[in-house]
CSV table of C-alpha atoms and ligand atoms in Angstrom, one decimal:
chain,number,residue,atom,x,y,z
S,17,MET,CA,-1.9,-0.7,-28.9
S,18,GLY,CA,1.1,-0.5,-26.4
S,19,ARG,CA,2.2,-3.5,-24.3
S,20,ARG,CA,1.1,-1.6,-21.0
S,21,LYS,CA,-2.3,-0.7,-22.4
S,22,LYS,CA,-2.8,-4.3,-23.4
S,23,ILE,CA,-1.9,-5.5,-19.8
S,24,VAL,CA,-4.2,-2.9,-18.2
S,25,GLN,CA,-7.1,-4.2,-20.5
S,26,GLU,CA,-6.3,-7.9,-19.6
S,27,CYS,CA,-6.3,-6.8,-15.9
S,28,GLU,CA,-9.6,-5.1,-16.4
S,29,ARG,CA,-11.1,-8.3,-17.8
S,30,LEU,CA,-9.8,-10.6,-15.2
S,31,MET,CA,-11.0,-8.3,-12.3
S,32,ASP,CA,-14.6,-9.7,-13.1
S,33,GLU,CA,-13.3,-13.2,-12.5
S,34,PRO,CA,-12.9,-13.6,-8.9
S,35,GLU,CA,-11.8,-17.3,-9.1
S,36,ASN,CA,-8.8,-16.2,-11.1
S,37,ILE,CA,-7.6,-13.5,-8.8
S,38,ARG,CA,-4.9,-13.7,-6.3
S,39,ASN,CA,-4.3,-10.8,-3.7
S,40,ILE,CA,-1.0,-11.4,-2.2
S,41,ALA,CA,1.7,-9.6,-0.1
S,42,ILE,CA,5.5,-10.5,0.0
S,43,ALA,CA,6.8,-10.1,3.4
S,44,ALA,CA,10.2,-10.6,4.9
S,45,HIS,CA,12.9,-9.6,7.3
S,46,VAL,CA,14.7,-6.6,6.0
S,47,ASP,CA,17.4,-7.3,3.4
S,48,HIS,CA,16.2,-10.9,2.9
S,49,GLY,CA,15.3,-10.1,-0.7
S,50,LYS,CA,11.8,-9.0,-1.0
S,51,THR,CA,12.2,-6.0,-3.2
S,52,THR,CA,14.6,-8.0,-5.6
S,53,LEU,CA,12.0,-10.8,-5.7
S,54,SER,CA,9.0,-8.5,-6.4
S,55,ASP,CA,10.9,-6.8,-9.3
S,56,ASN,CA,11.6,-10.3,-10.7
S,57,LEU,CA,7.8,-11.0,-10.6
S,58,LEU,CA,7.1,-7.8,-12.3
S,59,ALA,CA,9.6,-8.5,-15.0
S,60,GLY,CA,8.4,-12.0,-15.5
S,61,ALA,CA,4.9,-10.6,-16.0
S,62,GLY,CA,6.0,-8.3,-18.5
S,63,MET,CA,5.6,-5.1,-16.3
S,64,ILE,CA,9.3,-4.1,-16.6
S,65,SER,CA,12.1,-5.2,-18.7
S,66,ASP,CA,14.1,-8.2,-17.6
S,67,GLU,CA,17.4,-6.2,-17.4
S,68,THR,CA,15.7,-3.7,-15.0
S,69,ALA,CA,14.7,-6.5,-12.5
S,70,GLY,CA,17.0,-6.7,-9.7
S,71,GLU,CA,17.9,-3.0,-10.0
S,72,GLN,CA,14.9,-2.4,-7.7
S,73,LEU,CA,13.1,0.1,-9.8
S,74,ALA,CA,9.6,-0.7,-9.7
S,75,MET,CA,8.7,-1.5,-6.1
S,76,ASP,CA,11.5,0.3,-4.4
S,77,THR,CA,9.9,3.7,-4.6
S,78,GLU,CA,12.2,5.8,-2.5
S,79,GLU,CA,14.2,7.5,-5.5
S,80,ASP,CA,10.8,7.7,-7.3
S,81,GLU,CA,9.3,9.2,-4.4
S,82,GLN,CA,11.8,12.0,-4.5
S,83,GLU,CA,11.7,12.4,-8.2
S,84,ARG,CA,8.0,12.6,-8.5
S,85,GLY,CA,7.3,14.1,-5.0
S,86,ILE,CA,5.0,11.3,-4.0
S,87,THR,CA,4.7,9.0,-1.1
S,88,ILE,CA,3.9,5.5,-1.6
S,89,ASP,CA,3.9,3.6,1.8
S,90,ALA,CA,3.2,0.1,0.4
S,91,ALA,CA,3.6,-0.1,-3.4
S,92,ASN,CA,0.7,-1.9,-5.1
S,93,VAL,CA,0.8,-3.6,-8.4
S,94,SER,CA,-1.4,-5.8,-10.5
S,95,MET,CA,0.0,-8.3,-13.0
S,96,THR,CA,-1.2,-11.2,-14.9
S,97,HIS,CA,0.2,-14.8,-15.1
S,98,GLU,CA,-0.9,-17.8,-17.0
S,99,TYR,CA,-1.2,-21.0,-15.0
S,100,GLU,CA,-2.7,-24.2,-16.4
S,101,ASP,CA,-4.0,-22.5,-19.5
S,102,THR,CA,-5.8,-19.9,-17.4
S,103,ASN,CA,-4.8,-16.4,-17.1
S,104,HIS,CA,-4.8,-15.1,-13.5
S,105,LEU,CA,-4.8,-11.6,-12.1
S,106,ILE,CA,-2.2,-11.2,-9.3
S,107,ASN,CA,-2.6,-8.2,-7.1
S,108,LEU,CA,0.5,-7.8,-5.2
S,109,ILE,CA,1.1,-5.4,-2.3
S,110,ASP,CA,4.7,-4.7,-1.3
S,111,THR,CA,5.1,-4.4,2.4
S,112,PRO,CA,7.9,-2.3,3.9
S,113,GLY,CA,10.6,-4.4,5.4
S,114,HIS,CA,11.8,-2.0,8.2
S,115,VAL,CA,10.7,-2.5,11.7
S,116,ASP,CA,9.2,1.1,12.0
S,117,PHE,CA,6.7,0.2,9.3
S,118,GLY,CA,5.2,-2.6,11.2
S,119,GLY,CA,1.9,-0.8,11.0
S,120,ASP,CA,2.0,-0.7,7.2
S,121,VAL,CA,2.7,-4.4,7.1
S,122,THR,CA,-0.2,-5.3,9.3
S,123,ARG,CA,-2.6,-3.1,7.1
S,124,ALA,CA,-1.2,-4.6,3.8
S,125,MET,CA,-2.1,-8.0,5.2
S,126,ARG,CA,-5.9,-6.9,5.6
S,127,ALA,CA,-6.1,-6.4,1.8
S,128,VAL,CA,-4.6,-9.8,0.8
S,129,ASP,CA,-5.3,-13.6,1.0
S,130,GLY,CA,-1.8,-14.9,0.7
S,131,ALA,CA,1.5,-14.1,2.1
S,132,LEU,CA,4.7,-15.1,0.4
S,133,VAL,CA,7.2,-15.1,3.2
S,134,VAL,CA,10.8,-14.6,1.9
S,135,VAL,CA,13.7,-16.0,4.2
S,136,ASP,CA,17.4,-15.5,3.5
S,137,ALA,CA,18.9,-19.1,3.4
S,138,VAL,CA,22.0,-17.8,5.0
S,139,GLU,CA,20.3,-15.9,7.9
S,140,GLY,CA,17.4,-18.2,8.3
S,141,ALA,CA,14.2,-17.1,10.1
S,142,MET,CA,14.8,-13.8,11.9
S,143,PRO,CA,12.4,-11.7,14.3
S,144,GLN,CA,10.6,-9.9,11.6
S,145,THR,CA,10.0,-13.2,9.9
S,146,GLU,CA,8.1,-14.1,13.1
S,147,THR,CA,6.3,-10.8,13.2
S,148,VAL,CA,5.2,-10.9,9.5
S,149,LEU,CA,3.9,-14.4,10.0
S,150,ARG,CA,2.0,-13.5,13.1
S,151,GLN,CA,0.4,-10.5,11.2
S,152,ALA,CA,-0.5,-12.8,8.3
S,153,LEU,CA,-2.0,-15.6,10.4
S,154,ARG,CA,-3.9,-13.3,12.6
S,155,GLU,CA,-5.7,-11.9,9.5
S,156,GLY,CA,-6.4,-15.4,8.1
S,157,VAL,CA,-3.9,-14.9,5.4
S,158,LYS,CA,-2.3,-18.2,4.1
S,159,PRO,CA,1.6,-18.2,4.0
S,160,THR,CA,3.8,-19.9,1.6
S,161,LEU,CA,7.8,-19.7,1.9
S,162,PHE,CA,10.5,-18.8,-0.5
S,163,ILE,CA,13.9,-19.4,0.7
S,164,ASN,CA,16.2,-16.8,-1.1
S,165,LYS,CA,19.8,-16.4,-1.6
S,166,VAL,CA,20.3,-20.0,-2.2
S,167,ASP,CA,23.2,-19.0,-4.7
S,168,ARG,CA,25.4,-18.0,-1.6
S,169,LEU,CA,25.2,-21.3,-0.1
S,170,ILE,CA,26.3,-22.9,-3.4
S,171,SER,CA,28.9,-20.3,-4.7
S,172,GLU,CA,30.1,-18.3,-1.7
S,173,LEU,CA,29.7,-20.8,1.3
S,174,GLN,CA,30.5,-23.8,-1.0
S,175,GLU,CA,28.2,-26.1,0.7
S,176,GLY,CA,27.9,-29.5,-0.6
S,177,PRO,CA,24.4,-31.1,-1.3
S,178,GLU,CA,24.0,-32.6,2.2
S,179,GLU,CA,25.0,-29.5,4.1
S,180,MET,CA,22.7,-27.5,2.0
S,181,GLN,CA,19.8,-29.8,2.4
S,182,GLN,CA,20.1,-29.7,6.0
S,183,ARG,CA,20.2,-25.9,6.0
S,184,LEU,CA,17.1,-25.7,3.8
S,185,LEU,CA,15.3,-28.1,6.0
S,186,SER,CA,16.2,-26.3,9.2
S,187,VAL,CA,14.6,-23.0,7.6
S,188,ILE,CA,11.5,-24.9,6.8
S,189,HIS,CA,11.3,-26.5,10.2
S,190,ASP,CA,11.8,-23.1,12.0
S,191,VAL,CA,9.2,-21.5,9.9
S,192,ASN,CA,6.8,-24.3,10.5
S,193,GLU,CA,7.3,-24.2,14.2
S,194,LEU,CA,6.3,-20.5,14.2
S,195,ILE,CA,3.2,-21.3,12.2
S,196,ARG,CA,2.3,-24.3,14.2
S,197,GLY,CA,2.8,-22.2,17.5
S,198,MET,CA,0.7,-19.2,16.1
S,199,THR,CA,-2.2,-21.4,14.5
S,200,GLN,CA,-2.6,-23.9,17.5
S,201,ASP,CA,-5.6,-22.0,19.0
S,202,MET,CA,-7.2,-21.1,15.9
S,203,ASP,CA,-10.2,-23.4,15.0
S,204,ASP,CA,-10.8,-22.0,11.5
S,205,ILE,CA,-7.3,-22.5,10.2
S,206,ASP,CA,-6.2,-26.1,9.2
S,207,ASP,CA,-2.8,-27.1,8.7
S,208,TRP,CA,-1.0,-24.1,7.3
S,209,THR,CA,2.4,-25.3,7.6
S,210,VAL,CA,4.5,-25.2,4.5
S,211,SER,CA,6.0,-28.2,2.7
S,212,VAL,CA,8.4,-29.0,-0.2
S,213,GLU,CA,6.3,-31.9,-1.3
S,214,GLU,CA,3.1,-30.0,-1.5
S,215,GLY,CA,4.7,-27.1,-3.3
S,216,THR,CA,4.3,-24.5,-0.9
S,217,VAL,CA,8.0,-23.8,-0.4
S,218,GLY,CA,10.2,-22.5,-3.2
S,219,PHE,CA,14.0,-22.0,-3.2
S,220,GLY,CA,16.3,-19.8,-5.4
S,221,SER,CA,18.1,-16.7,-6.0
S,222,ALA,CA,16.1,-13.4,-6.7
S,223,LEU,CA,19.5,-11.8,-7.5
S,224,TYR,CA,20.2,-14.3,-10.3
S,225,LYS,CA,16.5,-14.7,-11.2
S,226,TRP,CA,16.3,-18.5,-10.7
S,227,GLY,CA,14.1,-20.6,-8.6
S,228,VAL,CA,12.8,-24.0,-8.1
S,229,SER,CA,10.1,-26.0,-6.3
S,230,MET,CA,9.0,-29.5,-6.1
S,231,PRO,CA,6.5,-29.1,-9.0
S,232,SER,CA,9.0,-27.0,-11.0
S,233,MET,CA,11.6,-29.6,-10.8
S,234,GLN,CA,9.2,-32.2,-11.8
S,235,ARG,CA,8.1,-30.0,-14.9
S,236,THR,CA,11.5,-29.0,-16.0
S,237,GLY,CA,13.3,-32.4,-15.2
S,238,MET,CA,16.2,-30.2,-13.5
S,239,ASP,CA,17.3,-31.7,-10.1
S,240,PHE,CA,19.2,-29.9,-7.3
S,241,GLY,CA,22.6,-31.6,-8.5
S,242,GLU,CA,22.4,-29.9,-11.8
S,243,ILE,CA,21.3,-26.8,-10.5
S,244,MET,CA,24.4,-26.5,-8.1
S,245,GLU,CA,26.5,-27.4,-11.1
S,246,LEU,CA,25.3,-24.5,-13.2
S,247,GLU,CA,25.3,-22.1,-10.2
S,248,ARG,CA,28.8,-23.1,-9.3
S,249,ASN,CA,29.9,-22.8,-12.8
S,250,ASP,CA,28.6,-19.3,-12.9
S,251,ASN,CA,26.0,-20.4,-15.8
S,252,ARG,CA,23.2,-18.3,-14.0
S,253,GLN,CA,21.8,-17.1,-17.2
S,254,GLU,CA,21.1,-20.6,-18.3
S,255,LEU,CA,19.7,-21.3,-14.7
S,256,HIS,CA,17.4,-18.3,-15.2
S,257,GLU,CA,16.4,-19.3,-18.7
S,258,ARG,CA,15.6,-22.9,-17.8
S,259,THR,CA,14.0,-22.4,-14.5
S,260,PRO,CA,12.9,-18.7,-14.2
S,261,LEU,CA,12.2,-17.6,-10.7
S,262,SER,CA,8.8,-15.6,-11.7
S,263,ASP,CA,7.2,-18.6,-13.3
S,264,VAL,CA,8.0,-20.8,-10.1
S,265,VAL,CA,6.7,-18.1,-7.7
S,266,LEU,CA,3.7,-17.2,-9.6
S,267,ASP,CA,2.7,-20.8,-10.3
S,268,MET,CA,3.1,-21.3,-6.5
S,269,VAL,CA,0.9,-18.2,-6.1
S,270,CYS,CA,-1.9,-19.4,-8.4
S,271,GLU,CA,-1.9,-23.0,-7.1
S,272,HIS,CA,-1.7,-22.4,-3.3
S,273,PHE,CA,-3.1,-19.1,-2.4
S,274,PRO,CA,-6.8,-19.0,-2.1
S,275,ASN,CA,-8.9,-16.8,-4.5
S,276,PRO,CA,-11.2,-14.3,-3.0
S,277,VAL,CA,-14.2,-16.6,-3.3
S,278,ASP,CA,-12.5,-19.2,-1.2
S,279,ALA,CA,-10.8,-16.6,1.2
S,280,GLN,CA,-13.5,-14.2,2.1
S,281,PRO,CA,-16.0,-16.7,3.8
S,282,MET,CA,-13.2,-17.5,6.1
S,283,ARG,CA,-11.7,-14.1,6.6
S,284,ILE,CA,-14.9,-12.0,7.1
S,285,PRO,CA,-15.8,-13.4,10.6
S,286,ARG,CA,-12.1,-12.8,11.6
S,287,ILE,CA,-11.9,-9.1,10.5
S,288,TRP,CA,-15.7,-8.0,10.9
S,289,ARG,CA,-17.9,-8.2,14.0
S,290,GLY,CA,-21.1,-7.2,12.2
S,291,ASP,CA,-24.2,-9.5,12.0
S,292,ASP,CA,-23.1,-12.6,10.3
S,293,GLU,CA,-26.9,-13.3,9.3
S,294,SER,CA,-27.2,-10.1,7.4
S,295,GLU,CA,-27.4,-9.6,3.8
S,296,LEU,CA,-24.3,-7.8,3.9
S,297,ALA,CA,-22.4,-10.5,5.4
S,298,GLU,CA,-23.7,-12.9,2.8
S,299,THR,CA,-22.6,-10.5,-0.1
S,300,MET,CA,-19.1,-10.2,1.4
S,301,ARG,CA,-18.8,-14.1,1.8
S,302,LEU,CA,-19.9,-14.4,-1.9
S,303,VAL,CA,-17.7,-11.7,-3.1
S,304,ASP,CA,-20.8,-10.4,-4.7
S,305,GLU,CA,-20.1,-7.6,-7.0
S,306,ASP,CA,-23.8,-6.7,-7.5
S,307,GLY,CA,-24.1,-6.2,-3.5
S,308,GLU,CA,-23.6,-3.0,-1.6
S,309,VAL,CA,-20.2,-1.6,-1.9
S,310,VAL,CA,-17.8,-2.4,1.0
S,311,PHE,CA,-14.4,-1.1,0.7
S,312,MET,CA,-11.6,-1.3,3.3
S,313,VAL,CA,-8.9,1.4,3.0
S,314,THR,CA,-5.5,0.0,3.9
S,315,ASP,CA,-3.3,2.9,2.7
S,316,ILE,CA,-3.4,6.6,1.7
S,317,ALA,CA,-0.9,7.9,-0.6
S,318,MET,CA,-0.4,11.4,-2.1
S,319,ASP,CA,-0.5,11.9,-5.7
S,320,PRO,CA,0.7,15.5,-6.9
S,321,HIS,CA,-2.0,15.6,-9.6
S,322,ALA,CA,-4.7,13.6,-8.1
S,323,GLY,CA,-4.3,14.3,-4.3
S,324,GLU,CA,-5.0,11.7,-1.8
S,325,VAL,CA,-5.4,8.2,-3.2
S,326,ALA,CA,-7.0,5.6,-1.0
S,327,SER,CA,-6.0,2.0,-1.8
S,328,GLY,CA,-7.5,-1.2,-0.2
S,329,ARG,CA,-9.7,-4.2,-0.7
S,330,VAL,CA,-13.1,-4.4,-2.2
S,331,PHE,CA,-15.1,-6.9,-0.2
S,332,SER,CA,-18.5,-6.5,-1.9
S,333,GLY,CA,-20.0,-4.6,-4.7
S,334,SER,CA,-18.3,-2.7,-7.3
S,335,LEU,CA,-16.5,0.7,-6.9
S,336,GLU,CA,-17.3,3.3,-9.5
S,337,LYS,CA,-16.8,7.0,-10.0
S,338,GLY,CA,-19.6,9.1,-8.8
S,339,GLN,CA,-20.7,6.9,-6.0
S,340,GLU,CA,-21.6,8.5,-2.7
S,341,LEU,CA,-20.1,6.4,0.0
S,342,TYR,CA,-20.1,6.4,3.9
S,343,VAL,CA,-16.7,6.7,5.6
S,344,SER,CA,-16.5,4.9,8.9
S,345,GLY,CA,-16.2,7.2,11.9
S,346,THR,CA,-17.1,10.3,10.0
S,347,ALA,CA,-20.6,12.1,9.3
S,348,GLY,CA,-21.9,12.5,5.6
S,349,LYS,CA,-20.8,10.9,2.6
S,350,ASN,CA,-17.9,11.3,0.2
S,351,ARG,CA,-18.1,11.1,-3.6
S,352,VAL,CA,-15.8,8.8,-5.5
S,353,GLN,CA,-13.8,10.8,-8.1
S,354,SER,CA,-12.0,8.0,-9.9
S,355,VAL,CA,-11.4,4.4,-9.5
S,356,GLY,CA,-8.3,2.6,-10.6
S,357,ILE,CA,-5.7,-0.1,-10.2
S,358,TYR,CA,-1.9,0.0,-9.8
S,359,MET,CA,0.3,-1.1,-12.5
S,360,GLY,CA,4.2,-1.0,-11.5
S,361,GLY,CA,3.3,1.6,-8.9
S,362,GLU,CA,1.4,3.8,-11.4
S,363,ARG,CA,-2.3,4.4,-11.0
S,364,GLU,CA,-4.5,3.4,-14.0
S,365,GLU,CA,-8.1,4.6,-13.9
S,366,VAL,CA,-10.6,1.9,-14.9
S,367,ASP,CA,-14.5,1.9,-15.1
S,368,HIS,CA,-15.1,-0.1,-12.1
S,369,VAL,CA,-13.3,-2.2,-9.7
S,370,PRO,CA,-15.4,-5.2,-8.3
S,371,ALA,CA,-15.3,-7.1,-5.2
S,372,GLY,CA,-12.3,-9.4,-4.6
S,373,ASN,CA,-9.9,-6.7,-6.1
S,374,ILE,CA,-7.4,-4.1,-4.7
S,375,ALA,CA,-8.6,-0.7,-5.9
S,376,ALA,CA,-7.1,2.9,-5.9
S,377,VAL,CA,-9.8,5.3,-5.3
S,378,THR,CA,-9.7,9.2,-5.3
S,379,GLY,CA,-12.4,11.5,-3.8
S,380,LEU,CA,-12.7,9.9,-0.3
S,381,ARG,CA,-11.3,13.0,1.5
S,382,ASP,CA,-12.5,11.7,5.0
S,383,ALA,CA,-11.0,8.3,4.8
S,384,ILE,CA,-7.9,7.4,6.6
S,385,ALA,CA,-5.9,4.0,6.5
S,386,GLY,CA,-8.2,1.6,8.2
S,387,SER,CA,-11.5,3.3,7.3
S,388,THR,CA,-14.5,1.2,6.2
S,389,VAL,CA,-16.1,2.8,3.2
S,390,SER,CA,-19.6,1.5,2.1
S,391,SER,CA,-22.6,2.4,0.3
S,392,VAL,CA,-24.9,1.6,3.3
S,393,GLU,CA,-24.1,2.3,7.0
S,394,MET,CA,-22.5,-0.6,8.6
S,395,THR,CA,-20.4,-2.0,11.4
S,396,PRO,CA,-16.8,-0.8,10.5
S,397,PHE,CA,-14.1,-3.7,10.1
S,398,GLU,CA,-12.1,-4.5,13.1
S,399,SER,CA,-9.3,-1.9,13.6
S,400,ILE,CA,-5.9,-3.0,12.4
S,401,GLU,CA,-3.8,-3.7,15.5
S,402,HIS,CA,-0.1,-2.8,15.1
S,403,ILE,CA,2.1,-5.7,16.2
S,404,SER,CA,5.2,-4.0,17.5
S,405,GLU,CA,8.5,-5.7,18.0
S,406,PRO,CA,11.8,-5.0,19.6
S,407,VAL,CA,14.1,-2.9,17.4
S,408,ILE,CA,16.9,-5.3,16.1
S,409,THR,CA,20.4,-4.0,15.4
S,410,LYS,CA,21.6,-6.0,12.5
S,411,SER,CA,25.2,-7.5,12.8
I,23,GDP,P1,14.6,-6.2,1.1
I,23,GDP,O1,15.1,-5.3,2.1
I,23,GDP,O2,14.0,-7.5,1.7
I,23,GDP,O3,13.6,-5.6,0.1
I,23,GDP,O4,15.8,-6.8,0.3
I,23,GDP,P2,16.5,-6.4,-1.0
I,23,GDP,O5,15.7,-6.9,-2.2
I,23,GDP,O6,16.5,-4.9,-1.2
I,23,GDP,O7,17.9,-7.1,-1.1
I,23,GDP,C1,18.8,-6.9,0.0
I,23,GDP,C2,20.2,-7.1,-0.6
I,23,GDP,O8,20.3,-8.5,-0.7
I,23,GDP,C3,20.5,-6.5,-1.8
I,23,GDP,O9,21.9,-6.1,-1.9
I,23,GDP,C4,20.3,-7.6,-2.8
I,23,GDP,O10,21.1,-7.4,-4.1
I,23,GDP,C5,20.8,-8.7,-2.2
I,23,GDP,N1,19.9,-9.9,-2.7
I,23,GDP,C6,18.6,-10.1,-2.8
I,23,GDP,N2,18.3,-11.3,-3.3
I,23,GDP,C7,19.6,-12.0,-3.4
I,23,GDP,C8,19.9,-13.3,-3.8
I,23,GDP,O11,19.0,-14.1,-4.0
I,23,GDP,N3,21.2,-13.6,-3.7
I,23,GDP,C9,22.1,-12.7,-3.2
I,23,GDP,N4,23.3,-13.2,-3.3
I,23,GDP,N5,21.9,-11.6,-3.0
I,23,GDP,C10,20.6,-11.2,-2.9
């Protein structure tokens, strides 16, 4: 059996274990390294070759789009990662980094429970960092921070340990100020600020594929001095091998992002104004795959063979081929033609996609991004508001 086929089978097995699922987005100001980081994660999970990572082939779909004549607004991909002897299914949604795509970023946030916010160590938090944080927090999506391009501080700007520490602390401080300001009036969100000690902050270089966090430094025994030495002496391959970025980030994802079972009870009241005493509310809170089907479409893409593909989050029940489902705001029902998951931007058909997962569905001809699709008529999810921002000219 091919490697890819094996990964698909493992993903299918893990789809039925919501405790071991993490639905995440990577969000960043443009050019801060989101695409490079995403590719690293895919390579780390064995989805693309290590050499290809960094050349931005898997998630950066523009070329792909032209070649295959398809449009992918926010690429989705599922991968597996072993953490503490347990395999996890990580469903990653790539969010467009450009200001014009703000709407897509917001929609992607609806489908996930955790947002890895990437900030360039040299530029620091930028206006779009603020926007993506606001989008995440408003949707009840928990943030963690990855400070990228640390190689530049060491090798290019030749910063010493103290100067570098100051700079990193100031990025963390700025991000936490934003988080604090945005969550102070939210009763249901505890302290969602990020912290090096707790392991919700990672640092590194997506370009050179190394990364560190407090837990990773404890595990590998490497300290910042050694890391600086290796980076400065151009021993980046050794850095990558000894402290690979993908392990550090995916460990952080598994440890600190909530699984759907923990996330949905808190998220449902935020994004759905239906009767919270109803059975439907209960099955959504419980991520019950035996409940009625509730699917929120966050993106529609065109596939040259299959036509329109609706992707989004299954909040309850289990999506299967042949189901007749209501689409909010339209009359009648649509019949599901196929259900699948995304692997490196490619759709793989599977038998069913249960609650807690990101699914790719064909046959929902009346659905648009933002539609609520369900096996019983229901109050639709709150519409996804687009947070706009001023257009920034980069220097
Ligand atoms: P995105 O717009 O956030 O997706 O950013 P990209 O991943 O496309 O990266 C933008 C640019 O920054 C590209 O030229 C990357 O090669 C470069 N880049 C990304 N990560 C790093 C890093 O860790 N170090 C350095 N020096 N450059 C990086």
